[in-house]
mmCIF file of C-alpha atoms and ligand atoms in Angstrom:
data_model
loop_
_atom_site.group_PDB
_atom_site.id
_atom_site.type_symbol
_atom_site.label_atom_id
_atom_site.label_comp_id
_atom_site.label_asym_id
_atom_site.label_seq_id
_atom_site.Cartn_x
_atom_site.Cartn_y
_atom_site.Cartn_z
ATOM 1 C CA MET P 7 -38.678 -2.371 -40.631
ATOM 2 C CA VAL P 8 -36.254 -4.069 -43.012
ATOM 3 C CA LEU P 9 -34.559 -0.766 -43.703
ATOM 4 C CA LEU P 10 -34.290 -0.040 -39.990
ATOM 5 C CA ALA P 11 -32.794 -3.457 -39.276
ATOM 6 C CA ALA P 12 -30.310 -3.070 -42.130
ATOM 7 C CA GLY P 13 -29.353 0.358 -40.801
ATOM 8 C CA ALA P 14 -28.794 -1.025 -37.314
ATOM 9 C CA LEU P 15 -26.628 -3.810 -38.723
ATOM 10 C CA LEU P 16 -24.536 -1.367 -40.717
ATOM 11 C CA PHE P 17 -24.086 0.816 -37.644
ATOM 12 C CA ALA P 18 -23.002 -2.164 -35.517
ATOM 13 C CA ALA P 19 -20.498 -3.209 -38.196
ATOM 14 C CA ALA P 20 -19.074 0.312 -38.364
ATOM 15 C CA VAL P 21 -18.657 0.429 -34.587
ATOM 16 C CA GLY P 22 -16.937 -2.945 -34.726
ATOM 17 C CA ILE P 23 -14.534 -1.793 -37.432
ATOM 18 C CA ILE P 24 -13.693 1.388 -35.505
ATOM 19 C CA TRP P 25 -13.153 -0.667 -32.347
ATOM 20 C CA LEU P 26 -10.864 -3.098 -34.166
ATOM 21 C CA GLY P 27 -8.991 -0.169 -35.625
ATOM 22 C CA ASN P 28 -8.389 1.213 -32.124
ATOM 23 C CA LYS P 29 -7.313 -2.084 -30.678
ATOM 24 C CA ARG P 30 -3.573 -2.151 -30.244
ATOM 25 C CA SER P 31 -1.661 -5.004 -31.682
ATOM 26 C CA ARG P 32 -0.079 -7.387 -29.221
ATOM 27 C CA ARG P 33 3.589 -6.561 -28.625
ATOM 28 C CA GLU P 34 6.299 -9.173 -28.598
ATOM 29 C CA ARG P 35 9.014 -9.157 -25.924
ATOM 30 C CA SER P 36 11.605 -8.019 -28.462
ATOM 31 C CA GLU P 37 9.687 -4.760 -28.910
ATOM 32 C CA ILE P 38 10.296 -2.033 -26.367
ATOM 33 C CA LEU P 39 7.488 -1.647 -23.844
ATOM 34 C CA LYS P 40 6.737 1.770 -22.372
ATOM 35 C CA ILE P 41 5.527 1.777 -18.767
ATOM 36 C CA GLY P 42 4.295 4.993 -17.119
ATOM 37 C CA VAL P 43 4.343 4.980 -13.316
ATOM 38 C CA LEU P 44 2.184 7.612 -11.615
ATOM 39 C CA ILE P 45 2.739 8.374 -7.932
ATOM 40 C CA TYR P 46 0.461 10.395 -5.636
ATOM 41 C CA LYS P 47 3.308 12.465 -4.138
ATOM 42 C CA GLU P 48 7.072 12.503 -4.100
ATOM 43 C CA ASP P 49 7.966 12.306 -0.415
ATOM 44 C CA ASP P 50 6.033 9.317 0.874
ATOM 45 C CA THR P 51 8.661 7.043 2.413
ATOM 46 C CA PHE P 52 6.995 3.707 1.777
ATOM 47 C CA VAL P 53 5.930 4.437 -1.800
ATOM 48 C CA SER P 54 9.349 5.946 -2.585
ATOM 49 C CA GLY P 55 10.836 2.650 -1.446
ATOM 50 C CA ILE P 56 8.733 0.835 -4.055
ATOM 51 C CA VAL P 57 9.826 3.328 -6.727
ATOM 52 C CA GLU P 58 13.502 2.900 -5.813
ATOM 53 C CA GLU P 59 13.086 -0.867 -5.999
ATOM 54 C CA MET P 60 11.489 -0.631 -9.451
ATOM 55 C CA LYS P 61 14.411 1.462 -10.667
ATOM 56 C CA ARG P 62 16.914 -0.896 -9.062
ATOM 57 C CA GLN P 63 15.329 -4.100 -10.334
ATOM 58 C CA PHE P 64 14.336 -3.254 -13.831
ATOM 59 C CA LYS P 65 17.675 -3.894 -15.588
ATOM 60 C CA ASP P 66 17.874 -7.346 -13.979
ATOM 61 C CA TYR P 67 14.235 -7.845 -14.792
ATOM 62 C CA GLU P 68 14.927 -7.057 -18.469
ATOM 63 C CA ARG P 69 17.794 -9.533 -18.529
ATOM 64 C CA GLU P 70 15.824 -12.302 -16.867
ATOM 65 C CA SER P 71 12.609 -11.814 -18.809
ATOM 66 C CA GLY P 72 14.260 -11.180 -22.158
ATOM 67 C CA SER P 73 12.216 -8.021 -22.646
ATOM 68 C CA ARG P 74 12.991 -4.397 -23.357
ATOM 69 C CA ILE P 75 11.368 -1.819 -21.142
ATOM 70 C CA ARG P 76 11.243 1.919 -20.789
ATOM 71 C CA LEU P 77 10.137 3.090 -17.361
ATOM 72 C CA ASP P 78 9.042 6.657 -16.580
ATOM 73 C CA PHE P 79 7.781 8.187 -13.338
ATOM 74 C CA SER P 80 5.481 11.153 -12.605
ATOM 75 C CA TYR P 81 4.499 12.658 -9.265
ATOM 76 C CA ALA P 82 1.129 14.325 -8.706
ATOM 77 C CA GLU P 83 1.675 16.586 -5.675
ATOM 78 C CA GLU P 84 -1.399 15.049 -4.033
ATOM 79 C CA ASN P 85 -3.642 16.489 -6.716
ATOM 80 C CA GLN P 86 -5.881 14.159 -8.743
ATOM 81 C CA SER P 87 -6.295 16.689 -11.575
ATOM 82 C CA ILE P 88 -2.533 16.821 -12.016
ATOM 83 C CA GLN P 89 -2.444 13.033 -12.095
ATOM 84 C CA ASN P 90 -5.236 12.933 -14.682
ATOM 85 C CA GLU P 91 -3.221 15.276 -16.908
ATOM 86 C CA GLN P 92 -0.169 13.076 -16.490
ATOM 87 C CA ILE P 93 -2.262 10.110 -17.573
ATOM 88 C CA ASP P 94 -3.413 12.011 -20.676
ATOM 89 C CA LYS P 95 0.212 12.746 -21.474
ATOM 90 C CA TYR P 96 1.327 9.115 -21.210
ATOM 91 C CA LEU P 97 -1.615 7.970 -23.317
ATOM 92 C CA SER P 98 -0.956 10.575 -25.987
ATOM 93 C CA LEU P 99 2.677 9.403 -26.097
ATOM 94 C CA ASP P 100 1.450 5.876 -26.740
ATOM 95 C CA TYR P 101 2.575 4.226 -23.495
ATOM 96 C CA ASP P 102 1.685 0.540 -23.337
ATOM 97 C CA VAL P 103 0.657 0.246 -19.693
ATOM 98 C CA LEU P 104 0.208 2.490 -16.642
ATOM 99 C CA CYS P 105 0.996 1.708 -13.009
ATOM 100 C CA VAL P 106 -1.149 4.099 -10.996
ATOM 101 C CA ASN P 107 -0.775 5.033 -7.335
ATOM 102 C CA LEU P 108 -3.994 7.085 -7.243
ATOM 103 C CA VAL P 109 -4.135 10.385 -5.407
ATOM 104 C CA ASP P 110 -7.791 9.905 -4.603
ATOM 105 C CA ARG P 111 -8.758 6.271 -4.519
ATOM 106 C CA THR P 112 -12.425 7.141 -4.979
ATOM 107 C CA GLU P 113 -11.649 8.842 -8.298
ATOM 108 C CA ALA P 114 -10.527 5.780 -10.235
ATOM 109 C CA ALA P 115 -13.451 5.873 -12.674
ATOM 110 C CA ILE P 116 -12.087 8.784 -14.705
ATOM 111 C CA VAL P 117 -8.658 7.156 -14.957
ATOM 112 C CA ILE P 118 -10.278 3.903 -16.055
ATOM 113 C CA GLU P 119 -12.336 5.624 -18.697
ATOM 114 C CA LYS P 120 -9.269 7.270 -20.234
ATOM 115 C CA ALA P 121 -7.242 4.055 -20.206
ATOM 116 C CA LYS P 122 -10.077 1.994 -21.575
ATOM 117 C CA SER P 123 -10.721 4.271 -24.512
ATOM 118 C CA ALA P 124 -7.003 4.118 -25.377
ATOM 119 C CA ASP P 125 -6.996 0.338 -24.745
ATOM 120 C CA VAL P 126 -4.117 0.634 -22.281
ATOM 121 C CA PRO P 127 -4.176 -1.647 -19.223
ATOM 122 C CA VAL P 128 -3.791 -0.197 -15.724
ATOM 123 C CA VAL P 129 -2.174 -1.725 -12.669
ATOM 124 C CA PHE P 130 -3.252 0.296 -9.644
ATOM 125 C CA PHE P 131 -1.092 -0.091 -6.589
ATOM 126 C CA ASN P 132 -0.952 0.770 -2.884
ATOM 127 C CA ARG P 133 -4.012 3.055 -2.991
ATOM 128 C CA GLU P 134 -6.864 0.702 -3.694
ATOM 129 C CA PRO P 135 -9.789 1.621 -5.957
ATOM 130 C CA VAL P 136 -13.194 0.523 -4.757
ATOM 131 C CA ALA P 137 -14.068 -3.037 -5.797
ATOM 132 C CA GLU P 138 -16.702 -2.022 -8.384
ATOM 133 C CA ASP P 139 -14.187 0.138 -10.230
ATOM 134 C CA LEU P 140 -11.796 -2.752 -10.747
ATOM 135 C CA GLN P 141 -14.602 -4.758 -12.316
ATOM 136 C CA GLN P 142 -15.310 -2.107 -14.951
ATOM 137 C CA TRP P 143 -12.881 -3.545 -17.473
ATOM 138 C CA ASP P 144 -10.891 -6.747 -17.793
ATOM 139 C CA ARG P 145 -7.519 -4.992 -18.171
ATOM 140 C CA LEU P 146 -7.459 -3.489 -14.663
ATOM 141 C CA TYR P 147 -5.526 -4.883 -11.706
ATOM 142 C CA TYR P 148 -4.479 -3.949 -8.192
ATOM 143 C CA VAL P 149 -1.251 -4.698 -6.348
ATOM 144 C CA GLY P 150 -1.208 -4.006 -2.637
ATOM 145 C CA SER P 151 -0.938 -5.429 0.804
ATOM 146 C CA ASP P 152 -3.836 -6.821 2.757
ATOM 147 C CA ALA P 153 -4.798 -4.129 5.266
ATOM 148 C CA LYS P 154 -6.614 -6.575 7.514
ATOM 149 C CA GLU P 155 -3.567 -8.825 7.658
ATOM 150 C CA SER P 156 -1.212 -5.974 8.539
ATOM 151 C CA GLY P 157 -3.549 -4.680 11.263
ATOM 152 C CA THR P 158 -3.924 -8.158 12.734
ATOM 153 C CA LEU P 159 -0.170 -8.769 12.710
ATOM 154 C CA GLU P 160 0.374 -5.402 14.372
ATOM 155 C CA GLY P 161 -2.082 -6.345 17.113
ATOM 156 C CA LEU P 162 -0.339 -9.693 17.572
ATOM 157 C CA LEU P 163 2.993 -7.914 18.066
ATOM 158 C CA VAL P 164 1.489 -6.196 21.098
ATOM 159 C CA VAL P 165 -0.232 -9.350 22.370
ATOM 160 C CA ASP P 166 3.069 -11.267 22.263
ATOM 161 C CA TYR P 167 4.906 -8.437 23.950
ATOM 162 C CA TYR P 168 2.327 -8.325 26.702
ATOM 163 C CA LYS P 169 2.607 -12.066 27.289
ATOM 164 C CA LYS P 170 6.384 -11.777 27.622
ATOM 165 C CA TYR P 171 6.711 -8.475 29.423
ATOM 166 C CA PRO P 172 3.351 -7.639 31.056
ATOM 167 C CA GLU P 173 4.768 -5.081 33.450
ATOM 168 C CA GLN P 174 6.522 -3.202 30.649
ATOM 169 C CA LEU P 175 3.270 -2.705 28.773
ATOM 170 C CA ASP P 176 0.853 -2.220 31.654
ATOM 171 C CA ARG P 177 3.194 0.262 33.284
ATOM 172 C CA ASN P 178 0.825 1.374 36.046
ATOM 173 C CA GLN P 179 -0.337 -2.207 36.677
ATOM 174 C CA ASP P 180 -4.025 -1.347 36.630
ATOM 175 C CA GLY P 181 -4.925 -4.238 34.314
ATOM 176 C CA VAL P 182 -5.882 -1.833 31.523
ATOM 177 C CA ILE P 183 -3.723 -0.731 28.586
ATOM 178 C CA GLN P 184 -4.107 3.008 27.998
ATOM 179 C CA TYR P 185 -3.282 3.739 24.345
ATOM 180 C CA VAL P 186 -3.226 6.415 21.689
ATOM 181 C CA LEU P 187 -3.592 5.858 17.970
ATOM 182 C CA LEU P 188 -1.826 7.549 15.048
ATOM 183 C CA GLU P 189 -3.894 7.238 11.902
ATOM 184 C CA GLY P 190 -3.062 7.643 8.211
ATOM 185 C CA GLU P 191 -5.100 9.620 5.658
ATOM 186 C CA SER P 192 -8.796 9.439 6.492
ATOM 187 C CA ARG P 193 -9.917 8.067 3.115
ATOM 188 C CA HIS P 194 -7.156 5.527 2.739
ATOM 189 C CA GLN P 195 -8.223 1.872 2.969
ATOM 190 C CA ASP P 196 -5.162 1.066 5.085
ATOM 191 C CA SER P 197 -6.001 3.610 7.812
ATOM 192 C CA LEU P 198 -9.525 2.459 8.489
ATOM 193 C CA ILE P 199 -8.897 -1.257 8.265
ATOM 194 C CA ARG P 200 -5.545 -1.326 10.091
ATOM 195 C CA THR P 201 -6.989 0.673 12.963
ATOM 196 C CA GLU P 202 -9.947 -1.642 13.261
ATOM 197 C CA TYR P 203 -7.984 -4.895 13.145
ATOM 198 C CA SER P 204 -5.033 -3.928 15.304
ATOM 199 C CA VAL P 205 -7.359 -2.907 18.128
ATOM 200 C CA GLN P 206 -9.730 -5.845 17.598
ATOM 201 C CA THR P 207 -6.813 -8.303 17.796
ATOM 202 C CA LEU P 208 -5.900 -6.945 21.227
ATOM 203 C CA VAL P 209 -9.494 -7.172 22.400
ATOM 204 C CA ASP P 210 -9.835 -10.730 21.030
ATOM 205 C CA ALA P 211 -6.727 -11.741 22.966
ATOM 206 C CA GLY P 212 -8.412 -10.593 26.159
ATOM 207 C CA LEU P 213 -6.525 -7.338 26.754
ATOM 208 C CA ILE P 214 -8.559 -4.602 28.371
ATOM 209 C CA LEU P 215 -8.021 -1.304 26.596
ATOM 210 C CA GLU P 216 -8.688 2.340 27.194
ATOM 211 C CA ARG P 217 -8.313 4.671 24.243
ATOM 212 C CA LEU P 218 -6.956 7.964 25.568
ATOM 213 C CA ASP P 219 -6.820 9.686 22.210
ATOM 214 C CA GLY P 220 -6.291 9.287 18.509
ATOM 215 C CA GLY P 221 -5.683 11.503 15.514
ATOM 216 C CA ILE P 222 -4.887 11.671 11.838
ATOM 217 C CA ALA P 223 -1.251 12.289 10.984
ATOM 218 C CA ASN P 224 -1.570 11.434 7.263
ATOM 219 C CA TRP P 225 1.340 8.936 7.221
ATOM 220 C CA VAL P 226 3.764 11.820 7.885
ATOM 221 C CA ARG P 227 6.579 11.672 10.450
ATOM 222 C CA SER P 228 6.435 15.338 11.480
ATOM 223 C CA GLN P 229 2.658 15.141 11.957
ATOM 224 C CA GLY P 230 3.105 11.999 14.054
ATOM 225 C CA GLU P 231 5.627 13.866 16.169
ATOM 226 C CA ALA P 232 3.325 16.873 16.607
ATOM 227 C CA LEU P 233 0.353 14.771 17.715
ATOM 228 C CA THR P 234 2.430 12.647 20.090
ATOM 229 C CA THR P 235 3.940 15.755 21.672
ATOM 230 C CA GLN P 236 0.444 17.094 22.250
ATOM 231 C CA TRP P 237 -0.616 13.815 23.882
ATOM 232 C CA LEU P 238 2.513 13.657 26.036
ATOM 233 C CA LYS P 239 1.638 17.106 27.322
ATOM 234 C CA GLU P 240 -1.939 16.095 27.979
ATOM 235 C CA TYR P 241 -1.604 12.525 29.288
ATOM 236 C CA GLY P 242 2.079 12.199 30.204
ATOM 237 C CA ASN P 243 2.844 8.875 31.896
ATOM 238 C CA GLU P 244 -0.690 7.619 31.447
ATOM 239 C CA ILE P 245 0.153 6.573 27.886
ATOM 240 C CA GLU P 246 1.186 2.924 27.819
ATOM 241 C CA LEU P 247 1.014 2.152 24.111
ATOM 242 C CA ILE P 248 1.228 4.042 20.832
ATOM 243 C CA ILE P 249 -0.329 2.203 17.880
ATOM 244 C CA SER P 250 0.563 3.713 14.526
ATOM 245 C CA ASN P 251 -0.907 2.901 11.121
ATOM 246 C CA ASN P 252 2.578 3.158 9.585
ATOM 247 C CA ASP P 253 6.281 3.390 10.423
ATOM 248 C CA ASP P 254 6.823 7.034 9.543
ATOM 249 C CA MET P 255 4.248 8.249 12.068
ATOM 250 C CA ALA P 256 5.696 5.776 14.606
ATOM 251 C CA LEU P 257 9.124 7.308 13.981
ATOM 252 C CA GLY P 258 7.521 10.702 14.595
ATOM 253 C CA ALA P 259 6.263 9.367 17.936
ATOM 254 C CA ILE P 260 9.831 8.246 18.744
ATOM 255 C CA ASP P 261 11.071 11.756 17.874
ATOM 256 C CA ALA P 262 8.522 13.206 20.308
ATOM 257 C CA VAL P 263 9.471 10.739 23.060
ATOM 258 C CA GLU P 264 13.160 11.541 22.600
ATOM 259 C CA ASN P 265 12.518 15.295 22.719
ATOM 260 C CA TRP P 266 10.510 14.712 25.866
ATOM 261 C CA HIS P 267 13.516 12.884 27.413
ATOM 262 C CA ILE P 268 11.549 9.905 28.618
ATOM 263 C CA SER P 269 12.241 6.243 28.200
ATOM 264 C CA PHE P 270 9.311 4.805 26.243
ATOM 265 C CA SER P 271 9.337 2.236 23.463
ATOM 266 C CA ASN P 272 5.820 0.758 23.528
ATOM 267 C CA ILE P 273 5.252 1.808 19.944
ATOM 268 C CA VAL P 274 4.183 -0.329 16.975
ATOM 269 C CA GLY P 275 4.196 0.496 13.269
ATOM 270 C CA ILE P 276 3.561 -1.002 9.848
ATOM 271 C CA ASP P 277 5.569 -0.942 6.562
ATOM 272 C CA GLY P 278 8.990 -2.270 7.509
ATOM 273 C CA THR P 279 10.801 0.655 5.908
ATOM 274 C CA PRO P 280 14.570 0.554 6.491
ATOM 275 C CA GLN P 281 14.174 3.329 9.100
ATOM 276 C CA GLY P 282 11.307 1.481 10.782
ATOM 277 C CA VAL P 283 13.219 -1.795 10.961
ATOM 278 C CA ALA P 284 16.297 0.040 12.291
ATOM 279 C CA ALA P 285 14.158 1.546 15.088
ATOM 280 C CA VAL P 286 12.874 -1.929 15.987
ATOM 281 C CA GLU P 287 16.380 -3.380 15.952
ATOM 282 C CA SER P 288 17.630 -0.671 18.252
ATOM 283 C CA GLY P 289 14.770 -1.265 20.715
ATOM 284 C CA LYS P 290 12.959 2.026 20.110
ATOM 285 C CA MET P 291 9.805 0.238 18.976
ATOM 286 C CA ILE P 292 8.129 -3.075 19.852
ATOM 287 C CA GLY P 293 7.937 -4.071 16.211
ATOM 288 C CA THR P 294 6.765 -3.431 12.682
ATOM 289 C CA ILE P 295 5.157 -5.280 9.781
ATOM 290 C CA VAL P 296 7.311 -5.720 6.712
ATOM 291 C CA ALA P 297 5.224 -5.399 3.561
ATOM 292 C CA GLY P 298 8.093 -6.100 1.152
ATOM 293 C CA GLN P 299 8.831 -3.167 -1.125
ATOM 294 C CA GLU P 300 11.062 -5.485 -3.167
ATOM 295 C CA ASP P 301 8.185 -7.868 -3.784
ATOM 296 C CA TYR P 302 5.880 -4.975 -4.645
ATOM 297 C CA ALA P 303 8.273 -3.769 -7.340
ATOM 298 C CA LYS P 304 8.819 -7.247 -8.737
ATOM 299 C CA VAL P 305 5.110 -8.001 -9.020
ATOM 300 C CA LEU P 306 4.381 -4.572 -10.516
ATOM 301 C CA LEU P 307 6.946 -4.971 -13.297
ATOM 302 C CA ASP P 308 5.879 -8.500 -14.070
ATOM 303 C CA LEU P 309 2.128 -7.873 -14.012
ATOM 304 C CA ALA P 310 2.412 -4.606 -15.976
ATOM 305 C CA GLU P 311 4.398 -6.293 -18.697
ATOM 306 C CA ARG P 312 2.174 -9.341 -18.981
ATOM 307 C CA ALA P 313 -0.979 -7.214 -19.002
ATOM 308 C CA ALA P 314 0.441 -4.963 -21.708
ATOM 309 C CA ARG P 315 1.710 -7.794 -23.877
ATOM 310 C CA GLU P 316 -1.501 -9.750 -23.316
ATOM 311 C CA GLU P 317 0.377 -12.752 -21.978
ATOM 312 C CA THR P 318 -0.867 -15.333 -19.516
ATOM 313 C CA LEU P 319 -1.026 -14.246 -15.865
ATOM 314 C CA ASP P 320 -0.482 -17.773 -14.579
ATOM 315 C CA GLY P 321 1.685 -18.013 -11.484
ATOM 316 C CA LEU P 322 1.000 -14.439 -10.391
ATOM 317 C CA ASP P 323 -1.435 -15.420 -7.679
ATOM 318 C CA ILE P 324 -4.191 -13.078 -8.787
ATOM 319 C CA ARG P 325 -7.242 -13.184 -6.534
ATOM 320 C CA GLU P 326 -10.789 -13.231 -7.806
ATOM 321 C CA ASP P 327 -11.088 -9.485 -7.191
ATOM 322 C CA LYS P 328 -8.177 -8.969 -9.679
ATOM 323 C CA SER P 329 -5.689 -8.078 -6.985
ATOM 324 C CA VAL P 330 -2.287 -9.448 -6.078
ATOM 325 C CA ARG P 331 -1.558 -9.200 -2.338
ATOM 326 C CA ILE P 332 2.050 -8.826 -1.297
ATOM 327 C CA PRO P 333 3.036 -11.242 1.474
ATOM 328 C CA MET P 334 4.053 -9.695 4.800
ATOM 329 C CA TYR P 335 5.549 -10.637 8.157
ATOM 330 C CA SER P 336 6.107 -9.012 11.517
ATOM 331 C CA ILE P 337 9.474 -8.396 13.112
ATOM 332 C CA ASN P 338 9.863 -7.561 16.805
ATOM 333 C CA CYS P 339 12.500 -6.064 19.068
ATOM 334 C CA ASP P 340 13.698 -9.566 20.029
ATOM 335 C CA GLY P 341 14.415 -10.273 16.367
ATOM 336 C CA GLU P 342 11.490 -12.681 15.990
ATOM 337 C CA ILE P 343 9.712 -12.957 12.672
ATOM 338 C CA ARG P 344 6.190 -14.254 12.150
ATOM 339 C CA ARG P 345 3.667 -14.628 9.371
ATOM 340 C CA LEU P 346 -0.077 -14.727 9.893
ATOM 341 C CA GLU P 347 -0.413 -18.296 8.657
ATOM 342 C CA GLU P 348 2.051 -19.424 11.348
ATOM 343 C CA SER P 349 0.122 -17.537 14.048
ATOM 344 C CA ARG P 350 -3.121 -19.162 12.969
ATOM 345 C CA LYS P 351 -1.578 -22.618 12.989
ATOM 346 C CA GLU P 352 -0.268 -22.021 16.517
ATOM 347 C CA GLU P 353 -3.691 -20.932 17.718
ATOM 348 C CA ASN P 354 -5.398 -24.087 16.386
HETATM 349 C C1 LIG I 14 0.337 2.779 3.104
HETATM 350 C C2 LIG I 14 1.638 2.878 3.847
HETATM 351 C C3 LIG I 14 1.879 4.308 4.218
HETATM 352 C C4 LIG I 14 1.790 5.198 3.011
HETATM 353 C C5 LIG I 14 0.501 4.964 2.251
HETATM 354 C C6 LIG I 14 0.457 5.779 0.980
HETATM 355 O O1 LIG I 14 0.141 1.451 2.677
HETATM 356 O O2 LIG I 14 1.578 2.099 5.001
HETATM 357 O O3 LIG I 14 3.134 4.446 4.829
HETATM 358 O O4 LIG I 14 2.870 4.922 2.189
HETATM 359 O O5 LIG I 14 0.348 3.595 1.960
HETATM 360 O O6 LIG I 14 -0.592 5.426 0.173
#
């Protein structure tokens, strides 16, 4: 028994020594910090906007924070195995932190395992791992927007529009709003939740709805155009509202409407990309939700650095689930801006 206990103690000590040996030393701000940014695909408009912002901001960020940073980007062609290899590469090159826009948000566990065994923190963003995955290790975080909030704000855009211009929305004056719905990728948290809350907000406001059709257009403008064209052929003037889970698919719907040579602008989107906002400003859409790409980039750089350098995260507004949610607001074709807090206050 004594021998066994001594053996167990020796084993535990050896494991501890190996673990300490693997643990990276804390880096000071004067030392260069290597950040690897992994993106699910190259041509996603909203995510590209975040990438551009990171590139644009990081020199200023270095100046303001007094740190030295090296930032590298990899694109995974929508293939999780490719992304896993890219992660291996960054880890073997001794990167200090990874910002990961997962291809498959249900496959975070393998990424976490790799990062954890190299003791490299991970900031996931935009494509949200399931809650249990984020709890697997204390050096994991998520930066994203709140899907429920964006869906609700999108619904409120339509409610407000209806209050102001009822006859423009209920075009056939039958007291029912006939709508179609453009959805993002089927497994993406933002598709499911935005769809649910945008529609529920309309119902809660007392609008009577009839869903004519809906379909998945994977966030992509051309797919949004193709589906809308199909619906225009099938339902024509019956369509009174097009709800889209993002701006690019809404822009696709506008393309379809323009090709169809009809006057129709009862379309709502989410993201607030420059193209989306321009369409709202020119009256081609009722409105969009701006989920600030600038803020996304700022928070990502800041959180990645602090996580890597093991500094305090105070002031970053991290929620209990280890996420930072980027604030958002809606903008409509009359140039009005609103945040959810304001809407709630008005209701009470
Ligand atoms: C969503 C965004 C989409 C698309 C997607 C990619 O949040 O609204 O436009 O970028 O993320 O994960």
